[in-house]
PDB file of C-alpha atoms in Angstrom:
ATOM      1  CA  MET A 162       0.000   0.000   0.000  1.00  0.00           C
ATOM      2  CA  LYS A 163       1.059   3.560  -0.588  1.00  0.00           C
ATOM      3  CA  THR A 164       2.427   5.315   2.480  1.00  0.00           C
ATOM      4  CA  ILE A 165       3.733   8.802   3.086  1.00  0.00           C
ATOM      5  CA  PHE A 166       6.777   7.185   4.705  1.00  0.00           C
ATOM      6  CA  ASP A 167       7.968   5.994   1.273  1.00  0.00           C
ATOM      7  CA  PRO A 168      10.405   8.540  -0.276  1.00  0.00           C
ATOM      8  CA  ALA A 169       9.037   7.913  -3.795  1.00  0.00           C
ATOM      9  CA  ILE A 170       5.492   8.624  -2.591  1.00  0.00           C
ATOM     10  CA  ARG A 171       6.618  11.843  -0.872  1.00  0.00           C
ATOM     11  CA  ASP A 172       8.276  12.881  -4.157  1.00  0.00           C
ATOM     12  CA  GLU A 173       5.040  12.138  -6.044  1.00  0.00           C
ATOM     13  CA  LEU A 174       2.989  14.196  -3.580  1.00  0.00           C
ATOM     14  CA  THR A 175       5.488  17.055  -3.781  1.00  0.00           C
ATOM     15  CA  ARG A 176       5.268  17.147  -7.585  1.00  0.00           C
ATOM     16  CA  ARG A 177       1.497  17.196  -7.377  1.00  0.00           C
ATOM     17  CA  VAL A 178       1.490  20.035  -4.823  1.00  0.00           C
ATOM     18  CA  GLU A 179       3.856  22.025  -7.017  1.00  0.00           C
ATOM     19  CA  ALA A 180       1.430  21.598  -9.955  1.00  0.00           C
ATOM     20  CA  LEU A 181      -1.263  23.554  -8.095  1.00  0.00           C
ATOM     21  CA  ASN A 182      -1.790  27.187  -9.095  1.00  0.00           C
ATOM     22  CA  GLU A 183      -4.218  30.067  -8.610  1.00  0.00           C
ATOM     23  CA  ASN A 184      -6.381  28.715 -11.453  1.00  0.00           C
ATOM     24  CA  SER A 185      -6.749  25.234  -9.922  1.00  0.00           C
ATOM     25  CA  THR A 186     -10.416  24.565  -9.271  1.00  0.00           C
ATOM     26  CA  ALA A 187     -12.068  21.854  -7.226  1.00  0.00           C
ATOM     27  CA  LEU A 188     -13.807  18.949  -8.911  1.00  0.00           C
ATOM     28  CA  TRP A 189     -15.902  18.548  -5.731  1.00  0.00           C
ATOM     29  CA  GLY A 190     -16.311  20.149  -2.330  1.00  0.00           C
ATOM     30  CA  LYS A 191     -16.503  23.748  -1.134  1.00  0.00           C
ATOM     31  CA  MET A 192     -12.848  24.687  -0.630  1.00  0.00           C
ATOM     32  CA  ASN A 193     -10.815  26.718  -3.068  1.00  0.00           C
ATOM     33  CA  VAL A 194      -7.153  25.859  -3.711  1.00  0.00           C
ATOM     34  CA  PHE A 195      -5.857  28.213  -0.989  1.00  0.00           C
ATOM     35  CA  GLN A 196      -8.251  26.753   1.584  1.00  0.00           C
ATOM     36  CA  MET A 197      -7.321  23.200   0.603  1.00  0.00           C
ATOM     37  CA  THR A 198      -3.586  23.763   0.981  1.00  0.00           C
ATOM     38  CA  ARG A 199      -4.113  25.563   4.294  1.00  0.00           C
ATOM     39  CA  HIS A 200      -6.396  22.725   5.469  1.00  0.00           C
ATOM     40  CA  CYS A 201      -3.735  20.148   4.536  1.00  0.00           C
ATOM     41  CA  ASN A 202      -1.090  22.157   6.377  1.00  0.00           C
ATOM     42  CA  ILE A 203      -3.152  22.338   9.567  1.00  0.00           C
ATOM     43  CA  TRP A 204      -3.941  18.621   9.322  1.00  0.00           C
ATOM     44  CA  ASN A 205      -0.327  17.547   8.693  1.00  0.00           C
ATOM     45  CA  GLU A 206       0.964  19.773  11.510  1.00  0.00           C
ATOM     46  CA  TRP A 207      -1.535  18.003  13.782  1.00  0.00           C
ATOM     47  CA  VAL A 208      -0.387  14.530  12.723  1.00  0.00           C
ATOM     48  CA  LEU A 209       3.286  15.487  12.951  1.00  0.00           C
ATOM     49  CA  GLY A 210       2.783  16.963  16.435  1.00  0.00           C
ATOM     50  CA  LYS A 211       3.716  20.542  15.558  1.00  0.00           C
ATOM     51  CA  ASN A 212       2.396  23.479  17.626  1.00  0.00           C
ATOM     52  CA  SER A 213       1.683  21.287  20.687  1.00  0.00           C
ATOM     53  CA  PRO A 214      -1.643  19.760  19.643  1.00  0.00           C
ATOM     54  CA  VAL A 215      -4.001  18.252  22.183  1.00  0.00           C
ATOM     55  CA  TYR A 216      -5.057  14.754  21.161  1.00  0.00           C
ATOM     56  CA  LYS A 217      -8.432  13.399  22.163  1.00  0.00           C
ATOM     57  CA  GLN A 218     -10.689  10.870  20.496  1.00  0.00           C
ATOM     58  CA  GLU A 219     -14.312  11.950  20.051  1.00  0.00           C
ATOM     59  CA  TRP A 220     -17.055   9.971  21.724  1.00  0.00           C
ATOM     60  CA  LEU A 221     -18.508   8.703  18.429  1.00  0.00           C
ATOM     61  CA  GLY A 222     -15.015   7.665  17.348  1.00  0.00           C
ATOM     62  CA  LYS A 223     -14.703   5.473  20.420  1.00  0.00           C
ATOM     63  CA  ILE A 224     -17.655   3.488  19.099  1.00  0.00           C
ATOM     64  CA  PHE A 225     -16.965   3.430  15.341  1.00  0.00           C
ATOM     65  CA  GLY A 226     -13.368   4.645  14.982  1.00  0.00           C
ATOM     66  CA  LYS A 227     -11.486   1.347  14.819  1.00  0.00           C
ATOM     67  CA  MET A 228     -13.900  -0.090  12.270  1.00  0.00           C
ATOM     68  CA  ALA A 229     -13.635   3.058  10.110  1.00  0.00           C
ATOM     69  CA  LEU A 230      -9.840   3.084  10.436  1.00  0.00           C
ATOM     70  CA  LYS A 231      -9.586  -0.518   9.282  1.00  0.00           C
ATOM     71  CA  SER A 232     -11.877   0.218   6.344  1.00  0.00           C
ATOM     72  CA  ASN A 233      -9.796   3.262   5.319  1.00  0.00           C
ATOM     73  CA  THR A 234      -6.367   1.624   5.634  1.00  0.00           C
ATOM     74  CA  LYS A 235      -6.934  -1.952   4.400  1.00  0.00           C
ATOM     75  CA  ASP A 236      -6.198  -1.242   0.727  1.00  0.00           C
ATOM     76  CA  ASP A 237      -5.240   1.467  -1.766  1.00  0.00           C
ATOM     77  CA  LYS A 238      -8.836   2.532  -2.409  1.00  0.00           C
ATOM     78  CA  PRO A 239      -8.912   6.365  -2.365  1.00  0.00           C
ATOM     79  CA  LEU A 240     -10.924   8.237   0.241  1.00  0.00           C
ATOM     80  CA  GLY A 241     -14.446   9.077  -0.869  1.00  0.00           C
ATOM     81  CA  LYS A 242     -15.720  12.531  -1.681  1.00  0.00           C
ATOM     82  CA  GLY A 243     -17.546  14.564   0.928  1.00  0.00           C
ATOM     83  CA  MET A 244     -15.845  13.243   4.038  1.00  0.00           C
ATOM     84  CA  PRO A 245     -16.173  15.735   6.925  1.00  0.00           C
ATOM     85  CA  ALA A 246     -13.089  17.794   7.749  1.00  0.00           C
ATOM     86  CA  GLY A 247     -13.749  18.463  11.414  1.00  0.00           C
ATOM     87  CA  LYS A 248     -14.038  21.896  13.003  1.00  0.00           C
ATOM     88  CA  ALA A 249     -10.333  22.166  13.848  1.00  0.00           C
ATOM     89  CA  PHE A 250      -9.398  21.706  10.180  1.00  0.00           C
ATOM     90  CA  THR A 251     -11.997  23.960   8.549  1.00  0.00           C
ATOM     91  CA  VAL A 252     -10.474  26.988   6.814  1.00  0.00           C
ATOM     92  CA  THR A 253     -12.856  29.913   6.443  1.00  0.00           C
ATOM     93  CA  GLN A 254     -10.263  32.375   5.104  1.00  0.00           C
ATOM     94  CA  LYS A 255     -10.890  32.458   1.343  1.00  0.00           C
ATOM     95  CA  GLU A 256      -7.733  34.191   0.121  1.00  0.00           C
ATOM     96  CA  GLY A 257      -4.060  34.172   0.973  1.00  0.00           C
ATOM     97  CA  ASP A 258      -0.594  33.430  -0.339  1.00  0.00           C
ATOM     98  CA  LEU A 259      -0.993  30.136  -2.204  1.00  0.00           C
ATOM     99  CA  ASN A 260       2.729  29.839  -2.940  1.00  0.00           C
ATOM    100  CA  ALA A 261       3.548  30.171   0.769  1.00  0.00           C
ATOM    101  CA  GLN A 262       0.972  27.482   1.607  1.00  0.00           C
ATOM    102  CA  LYS A 263       2.383  25.188  -1.077  1.00  0.00           C
ATOM    103  CA  LYS A 264       5.905  25.595   0.323  1.00  0.00           C
ATOM    104  CA  ILE A 265       4.699  24.815   3.840  1.00  0.00           C
ATOM    105  CA  LEU A 266       2.855  21.744   2.536  1.00  0.00           C
ATOM    106  CA  VAL A 267       5.918  20.458   0.692  1.00  0.00           C
ATOM    107  CA  ASP A 268       8.011  20.976   3.847  1.00  0.00           C
ATOM    108  CA  LEU A 269       5.451  19.093   5.942  1.00  0.00           C
ATOM    109  CA  ILE A 270       5.377  16.204   3.473  1.00  0.00           C
ATOM    110  CA  THR A 271       9.179  16.097   3.707  1.00  0.00           C
ATOM    111  CA  ASP A 272       8.951  16.053   7.524  1.00  0.00           C
ATOM    112  CA  TYR A 273       7.326  12.610   7.399  1.00  0.00           C
ATOM    113  CA  GLU A 274      10.797  11.257   6.633  1.00  0.00           C
ATOM    114  CA  HIS A 275      11.572  11.742  10.333  1.00  0.00           C
ATOM    115  CA  PHE A 276       8.115  11.016  11.780  1.00  0.00           C
ATOM    116  CA  SER A 277       8.333  10.287  15.498  1.00  0.00           C
ATOM    117  CA  ASN A 278       5.011  11.377  17.010  1.00  0.00           C
ATOM    118  CA  ASP A 279       4.041   8.386  19.119  1.00  0.00           C
ATOM    119  CA  GLN A 280       1.577  10.614  21.016  1.00  0.00           C
ATOM    120  CA  PHE A 281      -0.719  11.000  17.996  1.00  0.00           C
ATOM    121  CA  ILE A 282      -4.354  10.079  18.528  1.00  0.00           C
ATOM    122  CA  HIS A 283      -6.737  10.682  15.638  1.00  0.00           C
ATOM    123  CA  ASP A 284      -9.856  12.555  16.752  1.00  0.00           C
ATOM    124  CA  PHE A 285     -12.124   9.878  15.234  1.00  0.00           C
ATOM    125  CA  PHE A 286      -9.980   6.773  14.644  1.00  0.00           C
ATOM    126  CA  GLY A 287      -8.139   6.933  17.962  1.00  0.00           C
ATOM    127  CA  LYS A 288      -4.657   5.485  18.436  1.00  0.00           C
ATOM    128  CA  MET A 289      -3.079   4.437  15.144  1.00  0.00           C
ATOM    129  CA  THR A 290      -0.049   2.345  14.305  1.00  0.00           C
ATOM    130  CA  ARG A 291       2.806   3.948  12.388  1.00  0.00           C
ATOM    131  CA  GLU A 292       1.738   1.951   9.316  1.00  0.00           C
ATOM    132  CA  GLN A 293      -1.855   3.189   9.573  1.00  0.00           C
ATOM    133  CA  ILE A 294      -0.660   6.790   9.968  1.00  0.00           C
ATOM    134  CA  GLY A 295       1.527   6.470   6.872  1.00  0.00           C
ATOM    135  CA  VAL A 296      -1.270   5.026   4.742  1.00  0.00           C
ATOM    136  CA  PHE A 297      -3.905   7.476   5.959  1.00  0.00           C
ATOM    137  CA  ALA A 298      -1.628  10.532   5.667  1.00  0.00           C
ATOM    138  CA  TYR A 299      -0.968   9.551   2.052  1.00  0.00           C
ATOM    139  CA  LYS A 300      -4.676   8.995   1.377  1.00  0.00           C
ATOM    140  CA  HIS A 301      -5.583  12.358   2.925  1.00  0.00           C
ATOM    141  CA  SER A 302      -3.086  14.211   0.734  1.00  0.00           C
ATOM    142  CA  ASP A 303      -4.045  12.197  -2.340  1.00  0.00           C
ATOM    143  CA  HIS A 304      -7.738  12.912  -1.713  1.00  0.00           C
ATOM    144  CA  HIS A 305      -7.236  16.667  -1.722  1.00  0.00           C
ATOM    145  CA  LEU A 306      -4.830  16.665  -4.644  1.00  0.00           C
ATOM    146  CA  ARG A 307      -7.305  14.587  -6.685  1.00  0.00           C
ATOM    147  CA  GLN A 308      -9.959  17.090  -5.588  1.00  0.00           C
ATOM    148  CA  PHE A 309      -7.949  19.700  -7.543  1.00  0.00           C
ATOM    149  CA  ASN A 310      -7.138  17.350 -10.423  1.00  0.00           C
ATOM    150  CA  VAL A 311      -3.411  16.979  -9.749  1.00  0.00           C
TER     151      VAL A 311
END
């Protein structure tokens, strides 16, 4: 399975991020390209443990999280359209410096080379193995890059 811990996969994601531009439009969803890159940056910072995040699994996740995690990490099937982002990852700011966001995103993708956040707890899935984190982090990035046709 594809994982963000694979250098070739990180290179692929980086090339796709670099292909984004101000004219990139979403094939689905409500975010524009700036909001998507900012959303991905906030999400990856959370997974990587940057900015001292507080990790807590939601109540509903305690019931359904493990089953959903297994379903989302068992194969290379892409994430479906319309999955909820969660309040902490919603970007309401509509405009900003896309090139700055792209650079941050590329740097965060690169940071997975040295991933060491054993404190990470997904807000819905709960505690994840390193392998599950790698697969899901790839799928999350792939989902949003496919959203913008790159």
